[in-house]
Short mmCIF file of C-alpha atoms in Angstrom, two decimals:
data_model
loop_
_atom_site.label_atom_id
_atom_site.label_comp_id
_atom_site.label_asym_id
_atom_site.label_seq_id
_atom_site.Cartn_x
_atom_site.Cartn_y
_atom_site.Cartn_z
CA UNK A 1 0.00 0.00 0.00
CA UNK A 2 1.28 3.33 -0.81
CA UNK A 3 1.66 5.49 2.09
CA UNK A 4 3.13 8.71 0.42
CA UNK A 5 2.26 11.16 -2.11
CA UNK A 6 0.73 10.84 -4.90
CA UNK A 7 -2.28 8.35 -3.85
CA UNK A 8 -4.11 6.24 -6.03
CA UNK A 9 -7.06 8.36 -5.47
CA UNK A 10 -5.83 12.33 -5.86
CA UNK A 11 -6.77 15.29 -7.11
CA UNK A 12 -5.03 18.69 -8.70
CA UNK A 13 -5.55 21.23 -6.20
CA UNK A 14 -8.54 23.70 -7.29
CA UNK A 15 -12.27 23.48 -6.04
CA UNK A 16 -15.35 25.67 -6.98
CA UNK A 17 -15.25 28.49 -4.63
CA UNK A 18 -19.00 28.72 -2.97
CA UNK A 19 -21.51 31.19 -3.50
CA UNK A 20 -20.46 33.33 -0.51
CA UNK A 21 -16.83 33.09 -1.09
CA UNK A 22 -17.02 34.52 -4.92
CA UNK A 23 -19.60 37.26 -3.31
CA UNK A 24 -16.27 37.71 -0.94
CA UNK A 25 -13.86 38.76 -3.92
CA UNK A 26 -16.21 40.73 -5.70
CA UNK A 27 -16.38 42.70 -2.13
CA UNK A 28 -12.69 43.29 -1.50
CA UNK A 29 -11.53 44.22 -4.53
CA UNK A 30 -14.68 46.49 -4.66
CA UNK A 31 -14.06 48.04 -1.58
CA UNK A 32 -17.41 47.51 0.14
CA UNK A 33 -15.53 44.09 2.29
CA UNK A 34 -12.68 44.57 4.85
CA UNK A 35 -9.62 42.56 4.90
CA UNK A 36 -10.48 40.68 8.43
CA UNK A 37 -14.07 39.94 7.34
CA UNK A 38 -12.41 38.50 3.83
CA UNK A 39 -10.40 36.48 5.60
CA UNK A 40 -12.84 34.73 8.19
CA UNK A 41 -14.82 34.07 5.00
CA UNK A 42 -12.20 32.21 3.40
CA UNK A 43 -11.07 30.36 6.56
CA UNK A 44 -14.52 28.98 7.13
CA UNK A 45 -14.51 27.69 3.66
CA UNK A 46 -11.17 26.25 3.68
CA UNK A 47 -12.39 24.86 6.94
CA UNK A 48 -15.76 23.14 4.67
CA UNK A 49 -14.22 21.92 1.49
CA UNK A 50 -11.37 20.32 3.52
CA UNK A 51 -14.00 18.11 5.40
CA UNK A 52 -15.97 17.60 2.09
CA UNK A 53 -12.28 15.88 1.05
CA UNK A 54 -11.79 14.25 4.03
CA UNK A 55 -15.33 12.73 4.61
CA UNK A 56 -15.13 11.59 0.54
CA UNK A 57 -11.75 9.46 1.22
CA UNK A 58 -8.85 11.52 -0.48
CA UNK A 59 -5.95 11.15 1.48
CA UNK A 60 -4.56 14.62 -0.81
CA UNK A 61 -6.23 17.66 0.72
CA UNK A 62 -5.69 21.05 -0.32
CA UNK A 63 -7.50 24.08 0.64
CA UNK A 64 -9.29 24.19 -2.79
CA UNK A 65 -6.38 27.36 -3.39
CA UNK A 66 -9.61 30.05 -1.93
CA UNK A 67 -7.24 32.27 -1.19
CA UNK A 68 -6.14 32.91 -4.40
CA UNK A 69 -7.60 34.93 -7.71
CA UNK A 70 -5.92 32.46 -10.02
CA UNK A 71 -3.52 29.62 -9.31
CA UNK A 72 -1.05 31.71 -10.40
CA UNK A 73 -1.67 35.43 -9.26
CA UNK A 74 -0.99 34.21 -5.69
CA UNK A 75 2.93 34.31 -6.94
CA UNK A 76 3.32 37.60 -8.87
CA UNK A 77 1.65 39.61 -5.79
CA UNK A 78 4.44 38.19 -3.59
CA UNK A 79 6.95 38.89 -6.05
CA UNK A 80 8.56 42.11 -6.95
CA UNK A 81 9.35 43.03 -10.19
CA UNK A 82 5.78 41.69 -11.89
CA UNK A 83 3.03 43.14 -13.54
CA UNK A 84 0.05 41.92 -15.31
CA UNK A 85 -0.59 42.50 -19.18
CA UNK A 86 -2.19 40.48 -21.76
CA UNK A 87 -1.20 37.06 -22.78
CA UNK A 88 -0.13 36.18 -26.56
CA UNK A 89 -2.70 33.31 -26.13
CA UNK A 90 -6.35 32.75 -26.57
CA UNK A 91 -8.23 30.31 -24.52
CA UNK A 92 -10.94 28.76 -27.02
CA UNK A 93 -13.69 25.60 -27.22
CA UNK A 94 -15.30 24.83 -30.29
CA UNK A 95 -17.39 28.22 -30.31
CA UNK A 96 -15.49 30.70 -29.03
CA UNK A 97 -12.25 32.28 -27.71
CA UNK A 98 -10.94 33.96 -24.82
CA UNK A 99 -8.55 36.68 -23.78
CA UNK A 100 -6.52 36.16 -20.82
CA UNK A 101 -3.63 37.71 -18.47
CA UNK A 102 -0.43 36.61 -18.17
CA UNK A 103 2.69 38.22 -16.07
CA UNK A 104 5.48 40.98 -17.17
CA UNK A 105 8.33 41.39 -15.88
CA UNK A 106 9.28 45.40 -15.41
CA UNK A 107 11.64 44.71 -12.95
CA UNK A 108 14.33 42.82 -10.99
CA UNK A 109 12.61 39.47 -9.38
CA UNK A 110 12.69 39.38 -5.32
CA UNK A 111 10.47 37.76 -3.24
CA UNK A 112 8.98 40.42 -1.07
CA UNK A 113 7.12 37.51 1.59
CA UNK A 114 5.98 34.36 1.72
CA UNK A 115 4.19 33.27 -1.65
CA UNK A 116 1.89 30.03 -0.01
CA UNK A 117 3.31 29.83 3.35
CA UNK A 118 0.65 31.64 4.90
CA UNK A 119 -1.77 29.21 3.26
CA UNK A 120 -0.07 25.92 4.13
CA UNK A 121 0.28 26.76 7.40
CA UNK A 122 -3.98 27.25 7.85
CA UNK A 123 -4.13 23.98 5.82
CA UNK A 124 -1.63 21.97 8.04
CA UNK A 125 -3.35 22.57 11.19
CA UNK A 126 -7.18 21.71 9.40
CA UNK A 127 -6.73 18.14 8.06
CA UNK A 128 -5.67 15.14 9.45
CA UNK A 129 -4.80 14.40 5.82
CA UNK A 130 -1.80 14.98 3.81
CA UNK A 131 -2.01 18.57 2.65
CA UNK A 132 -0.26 19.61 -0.87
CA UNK A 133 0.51 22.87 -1.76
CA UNK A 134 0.43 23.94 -5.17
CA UNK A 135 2.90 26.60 -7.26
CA UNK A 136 2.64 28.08 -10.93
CA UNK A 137 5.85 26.05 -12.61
CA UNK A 138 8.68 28.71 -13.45
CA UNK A 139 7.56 28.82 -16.85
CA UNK A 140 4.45 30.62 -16.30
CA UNK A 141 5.91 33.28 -15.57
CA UNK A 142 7.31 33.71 -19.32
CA UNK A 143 6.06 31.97 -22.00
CA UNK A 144 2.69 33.43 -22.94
CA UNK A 145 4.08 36.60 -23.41
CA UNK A 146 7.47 35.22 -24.81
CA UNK A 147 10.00 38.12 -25.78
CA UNK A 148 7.48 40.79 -24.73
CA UNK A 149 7.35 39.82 -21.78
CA UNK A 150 10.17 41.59 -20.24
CA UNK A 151 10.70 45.49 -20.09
CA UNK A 152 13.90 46.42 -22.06
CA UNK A 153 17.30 46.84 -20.16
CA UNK A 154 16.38 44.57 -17.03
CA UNK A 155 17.82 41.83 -17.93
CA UNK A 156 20.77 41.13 -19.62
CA UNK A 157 18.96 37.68 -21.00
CA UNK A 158 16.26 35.41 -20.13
CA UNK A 159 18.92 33.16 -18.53
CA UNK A 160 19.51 36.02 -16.14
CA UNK A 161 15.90 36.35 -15.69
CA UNK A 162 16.00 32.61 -14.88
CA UNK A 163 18.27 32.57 -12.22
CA UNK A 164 16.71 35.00 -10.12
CA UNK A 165 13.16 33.14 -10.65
CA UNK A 166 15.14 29.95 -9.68
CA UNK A 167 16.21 31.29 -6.73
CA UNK A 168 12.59 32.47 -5.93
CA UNK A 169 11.53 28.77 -5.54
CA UNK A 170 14.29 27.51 -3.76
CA UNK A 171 13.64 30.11 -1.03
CA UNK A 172 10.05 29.46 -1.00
CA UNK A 173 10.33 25.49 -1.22
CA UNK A 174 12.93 25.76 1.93
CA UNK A 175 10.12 28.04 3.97
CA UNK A 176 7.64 25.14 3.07
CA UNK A 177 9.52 22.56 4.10
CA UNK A 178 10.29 23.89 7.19
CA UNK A 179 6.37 24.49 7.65
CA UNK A 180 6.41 20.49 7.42
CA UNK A 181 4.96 20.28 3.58
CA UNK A 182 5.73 17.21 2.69
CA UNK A 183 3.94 17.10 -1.10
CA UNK A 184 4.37 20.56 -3.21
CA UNK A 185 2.77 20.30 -6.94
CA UNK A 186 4.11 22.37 -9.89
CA UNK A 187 1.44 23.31 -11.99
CA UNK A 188 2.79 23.63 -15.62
CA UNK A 189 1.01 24.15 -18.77
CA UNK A 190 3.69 25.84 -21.07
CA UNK A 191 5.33 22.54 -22.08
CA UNK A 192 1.56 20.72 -22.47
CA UNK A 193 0.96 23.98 -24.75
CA UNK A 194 4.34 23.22 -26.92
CA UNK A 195 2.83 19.35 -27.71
CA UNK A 196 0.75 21.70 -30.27
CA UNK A 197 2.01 21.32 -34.07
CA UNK A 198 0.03 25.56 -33.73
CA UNK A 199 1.71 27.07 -30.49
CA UNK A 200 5.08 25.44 -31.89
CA UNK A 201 4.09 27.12 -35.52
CA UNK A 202 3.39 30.69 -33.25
CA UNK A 203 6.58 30.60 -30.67
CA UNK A 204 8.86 29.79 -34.24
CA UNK A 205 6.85 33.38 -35.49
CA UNK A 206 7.60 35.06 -32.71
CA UNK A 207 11.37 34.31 -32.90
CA UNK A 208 11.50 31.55 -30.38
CA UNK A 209 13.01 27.94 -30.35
CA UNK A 210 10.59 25.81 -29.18
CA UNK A 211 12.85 22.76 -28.05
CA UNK A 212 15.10 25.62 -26.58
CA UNK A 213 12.00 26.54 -24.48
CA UNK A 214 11.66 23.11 -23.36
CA UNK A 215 15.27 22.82 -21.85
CA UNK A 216 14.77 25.86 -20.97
CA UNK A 217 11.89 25.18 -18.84
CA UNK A 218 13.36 21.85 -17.41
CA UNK A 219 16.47 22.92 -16.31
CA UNK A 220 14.16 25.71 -14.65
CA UNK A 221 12.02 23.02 -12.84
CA UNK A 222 15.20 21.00 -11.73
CA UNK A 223 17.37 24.15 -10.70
CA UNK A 224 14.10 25.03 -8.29
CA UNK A 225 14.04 21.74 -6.87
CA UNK A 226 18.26 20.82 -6.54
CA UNK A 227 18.01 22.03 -3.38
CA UNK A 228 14.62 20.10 -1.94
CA UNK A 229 15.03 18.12 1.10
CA UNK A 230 13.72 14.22 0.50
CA UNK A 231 11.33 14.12 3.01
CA UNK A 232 9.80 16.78 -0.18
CA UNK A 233 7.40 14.93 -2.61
CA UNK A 234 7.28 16.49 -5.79
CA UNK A 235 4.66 16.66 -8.94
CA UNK A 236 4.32 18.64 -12.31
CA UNK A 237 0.56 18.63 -13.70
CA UNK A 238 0.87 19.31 -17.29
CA UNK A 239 -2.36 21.05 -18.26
CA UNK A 240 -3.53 22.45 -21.85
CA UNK A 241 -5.10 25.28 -20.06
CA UNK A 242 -8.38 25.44 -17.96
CA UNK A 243 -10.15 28.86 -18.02
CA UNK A 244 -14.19 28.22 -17.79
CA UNK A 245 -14.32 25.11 -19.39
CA UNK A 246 -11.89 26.04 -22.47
CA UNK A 247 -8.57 24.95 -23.38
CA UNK A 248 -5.66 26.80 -24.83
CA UNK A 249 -3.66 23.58 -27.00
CA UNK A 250 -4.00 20.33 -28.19
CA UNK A 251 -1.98 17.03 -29.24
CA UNK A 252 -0.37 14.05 -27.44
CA UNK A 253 2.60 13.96 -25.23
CA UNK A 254 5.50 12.70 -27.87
CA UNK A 255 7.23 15.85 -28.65
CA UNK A 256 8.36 16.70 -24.90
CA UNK A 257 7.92 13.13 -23.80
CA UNK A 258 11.97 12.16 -23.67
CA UNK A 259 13.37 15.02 -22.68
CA UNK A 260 10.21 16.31 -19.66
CA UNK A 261 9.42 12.50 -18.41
CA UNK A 262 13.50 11.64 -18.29
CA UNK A 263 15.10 14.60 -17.34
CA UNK A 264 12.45 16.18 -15.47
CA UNK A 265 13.79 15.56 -11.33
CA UNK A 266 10.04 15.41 -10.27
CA UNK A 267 8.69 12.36 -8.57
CA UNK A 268 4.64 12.25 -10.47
CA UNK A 269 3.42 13.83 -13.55
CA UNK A 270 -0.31 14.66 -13.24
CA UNK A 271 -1.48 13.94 -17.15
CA UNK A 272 -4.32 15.25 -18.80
CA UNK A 273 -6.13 12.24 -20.61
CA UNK A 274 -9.97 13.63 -20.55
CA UNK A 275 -10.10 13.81 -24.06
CA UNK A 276 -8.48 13.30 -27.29
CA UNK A 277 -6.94 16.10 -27.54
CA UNK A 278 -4.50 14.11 -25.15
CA UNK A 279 -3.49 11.90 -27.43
CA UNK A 280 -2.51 7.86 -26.32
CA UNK A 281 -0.98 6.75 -23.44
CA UNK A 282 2.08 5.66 -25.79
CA UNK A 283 4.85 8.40 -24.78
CA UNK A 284 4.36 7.08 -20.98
CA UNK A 285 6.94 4.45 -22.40
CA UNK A 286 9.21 7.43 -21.93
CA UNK A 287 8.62 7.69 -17.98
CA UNK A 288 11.39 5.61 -15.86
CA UNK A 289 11.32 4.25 -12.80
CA UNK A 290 10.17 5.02 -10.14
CA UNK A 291 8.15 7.95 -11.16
CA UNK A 292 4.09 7.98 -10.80
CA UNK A 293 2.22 8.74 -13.80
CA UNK A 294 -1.48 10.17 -11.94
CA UNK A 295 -4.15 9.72 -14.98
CA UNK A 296 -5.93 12.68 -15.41
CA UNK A 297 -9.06 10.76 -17.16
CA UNK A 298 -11.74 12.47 -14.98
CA UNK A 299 -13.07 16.17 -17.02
CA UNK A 300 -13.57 19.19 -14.60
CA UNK A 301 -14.74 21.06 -17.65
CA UNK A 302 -17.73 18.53 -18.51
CA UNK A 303 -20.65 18.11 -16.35
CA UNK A 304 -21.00 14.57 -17.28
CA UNK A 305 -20.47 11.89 -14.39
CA UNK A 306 -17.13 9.36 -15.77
CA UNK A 307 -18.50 5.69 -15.43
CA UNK A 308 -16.29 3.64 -13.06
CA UNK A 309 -16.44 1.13 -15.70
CA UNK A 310 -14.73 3.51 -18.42
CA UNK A 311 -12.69 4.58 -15.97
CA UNK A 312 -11.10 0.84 -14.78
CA UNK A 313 -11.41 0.17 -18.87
CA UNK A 314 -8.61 2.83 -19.56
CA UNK A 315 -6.48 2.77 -16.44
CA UNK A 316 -5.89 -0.86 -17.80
CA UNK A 317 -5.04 0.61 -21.31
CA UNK A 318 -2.54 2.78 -19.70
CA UNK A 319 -0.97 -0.61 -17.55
CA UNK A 320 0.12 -2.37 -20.90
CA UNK A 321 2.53 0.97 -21.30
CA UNK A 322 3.51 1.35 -17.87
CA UNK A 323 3.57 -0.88 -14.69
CA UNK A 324 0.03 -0.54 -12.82
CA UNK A 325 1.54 -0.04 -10.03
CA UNK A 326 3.02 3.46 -10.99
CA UNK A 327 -0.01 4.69 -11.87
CA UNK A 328 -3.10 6.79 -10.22
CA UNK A 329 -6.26 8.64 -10.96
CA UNK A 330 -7.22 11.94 -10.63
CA UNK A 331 -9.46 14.77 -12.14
CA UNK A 332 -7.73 16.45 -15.26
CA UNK A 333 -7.15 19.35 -13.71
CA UNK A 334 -8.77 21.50 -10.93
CA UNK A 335 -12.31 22.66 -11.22
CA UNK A 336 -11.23 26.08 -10.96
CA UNK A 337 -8.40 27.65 -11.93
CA UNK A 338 -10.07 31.16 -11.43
CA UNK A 339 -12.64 32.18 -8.52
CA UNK A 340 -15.00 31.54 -11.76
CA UNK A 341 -14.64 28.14 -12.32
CA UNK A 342 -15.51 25.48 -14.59
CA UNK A 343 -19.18 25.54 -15.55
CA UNK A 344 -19.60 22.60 -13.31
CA UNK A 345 -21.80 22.64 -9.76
CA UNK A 346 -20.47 21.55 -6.66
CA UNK A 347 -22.84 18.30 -6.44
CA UNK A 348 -20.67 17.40 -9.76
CA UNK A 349 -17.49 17.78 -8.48
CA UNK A 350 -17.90 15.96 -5.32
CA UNK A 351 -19.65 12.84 -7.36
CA UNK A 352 -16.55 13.01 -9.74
CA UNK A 353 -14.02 12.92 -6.76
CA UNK A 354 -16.09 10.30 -5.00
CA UNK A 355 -16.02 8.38 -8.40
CA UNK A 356 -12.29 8.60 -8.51
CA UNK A 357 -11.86 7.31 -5.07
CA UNK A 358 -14.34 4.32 -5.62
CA UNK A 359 -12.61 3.73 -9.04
CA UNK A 360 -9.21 3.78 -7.38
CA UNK A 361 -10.45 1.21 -4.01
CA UNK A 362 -11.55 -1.02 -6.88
CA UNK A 363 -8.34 -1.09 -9.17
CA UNK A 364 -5.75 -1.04 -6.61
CA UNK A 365 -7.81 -2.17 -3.46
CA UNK A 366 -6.53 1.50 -1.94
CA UNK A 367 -6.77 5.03 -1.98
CA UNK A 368 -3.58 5.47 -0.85
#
């Protein structure tokens, strides 16, 4: 029985913020909400969707990230140097597309405080459970705005650039640590977006290299880990974007497959396989030992409830590539990477996490 991180049964991170807690940000930022009345809101629903996890049977609890805006604005507010402009990308579905943000760099990077300190140390001391923090991946904080994204003259070079963002997680994985996390999650969706033939086609336009990105973005993830003390578990979801239900790329895992799933010094990769715009489960032939492929086959776009049969049908597609054994189940990705969320309820979301735990109990006779 596996006793440590990632479980059979797990999740991303994200949950649909209630009613009263999206009523809460539209407040604050409005002005009409105080910061200590904001913050007893959020606490008491941290406090409710960590028993919702706990009394479903996840051993992975997280405090749905209801602290946060997006799963990555957390990280440029703690940050100096950032701003916010508008990303080079489109999220889209099949009838219509979407602007979003992405960050800008106008000035040296220095962690100012604590980026997700603050919030493990409310989730630690909720749940019995094993509580995983999540953090953007390093290359979120450049690629959708790609040579733009940098104000002129403060940095010599995006390896410069690097460095000091590198150093940025090591200091912030150290404070976690120290907190007790024992399970951080990178989420990444830069090198899902360059498995597309189109976002390759559009970084080559722009003057990029797209396998350059992806070392680039590697040695990123590794150089913010070298320094992570073992009793640290540590995953990378790949995600082709999650904004309301839409997606921002498509196509299978192959072109990043040998150099992310080898080189890549993480211990799980959280895949997306909700739809075919994953592509097969072939380039997990590319994952060695003993990494943990979790199998994102459960939507948090789609309303529709996975059957547990399906679900069993295509774990056991994926075990003829790699070992059973190494492998989980999870959503796809959180159901909301936004205070929005995915146009799915909250009766949906906890069926679809109860479904992956029963799915799980049956495969591998465990959660855990």
């Amino acid at each position: 029985m596996r006793i440590d991180p990632p479980f059979r049964a797990d999740h991303v991170g994200s949950l649909l913020r209630p009613r009263e807690l999206k009523d809460a940000f539209r407040g604050v930022h409005g002005g009409s909400l105080g910061a200590d009345e904001f913050r007893a809101i959020q606490d008491r629903a941290i406090r409710d969707v960590v028993a919702l996890q706990e009394a479903i049977g996840l051993k992975s609890i997280t405090d749905g990230e209801f602290r946060r805006s997006s799963y990555w604005a957390h990280f440029v507010e703690a940050v100096e140097g950032f701003e916010v402009r508008d990303s080079l990308f489109r999220f889209r579905d099949d009838r219509e597309t979407l602007a979003f943000t992405a960050p800008h760099v106008v000035g040296r990077l220095r962690r100012r405080r604590s980026i997700s300190g603050d919030e493990f140390r409310f989730l630690r001391d909720v749940t019995r459970e094993t509580p995983k923090i999540t953090l953007p991946s390093p290359s979120t904080m450049h690629f959708w705005r790609g040579p733009e994204g940098m104000e002129p003259g403060v940095y010599r070079d995006r390896d410069e650039l690097f460095g000091d963002l590198v150093r940025i997680y090591q200091e912030e994985i150290a404070e976690l640590a120290g907190l007790g996390a024992t399970y951080v999650q990178l989420d990444e969706v830069p090198l899902a977006m360059l498995c597309d033939p189109a976002v390759r086609d559009a970084v080559e336009a722009r003057g990029d290299d797209p396998e350059g990105l992806v070392a680039l973005y590697v040695e990123a993830i590794n150089a913010a880990l070298a320094s992570r003390p073992v009793s640290v578990t540590v995953a990378l979801h790949l995600c082709r974007g999650n904004y309301k239900g839409k997606w921002i790329s498509a196509g299978g895992y192959a072109p990043v497959a040998e150099r992310l799933f080898r080189d890549a010094r993480v211990d799980a990769f959280f895949l997306e396989y909700d739809s075919a715009r994953a592509g097969d489960f072939e380039p997990l032939r590319s994952v060695p030992e003993p990494k943990v492929v979790v199998l994102g086959l459960v939507s948090s776009k789609q309303a529709e409830i996975e059957s547990k049969a399906g679900l069993i049908w295509r774990i056991r597609e994926a075990g003829r590539v790699l070992p059973l054994e190494r492998l989980a189940l999870s959503p796809q990705c959180g159901f909301a990477s936004t205070v929005a969320g995915n146009p799915v309820t909250e009766e949906v979301e906890r069926a679809k996490l109860a479904c992956i735990v029963e799915t799980a109990a049956e495969v591998w006779g465990s959660t855990g």
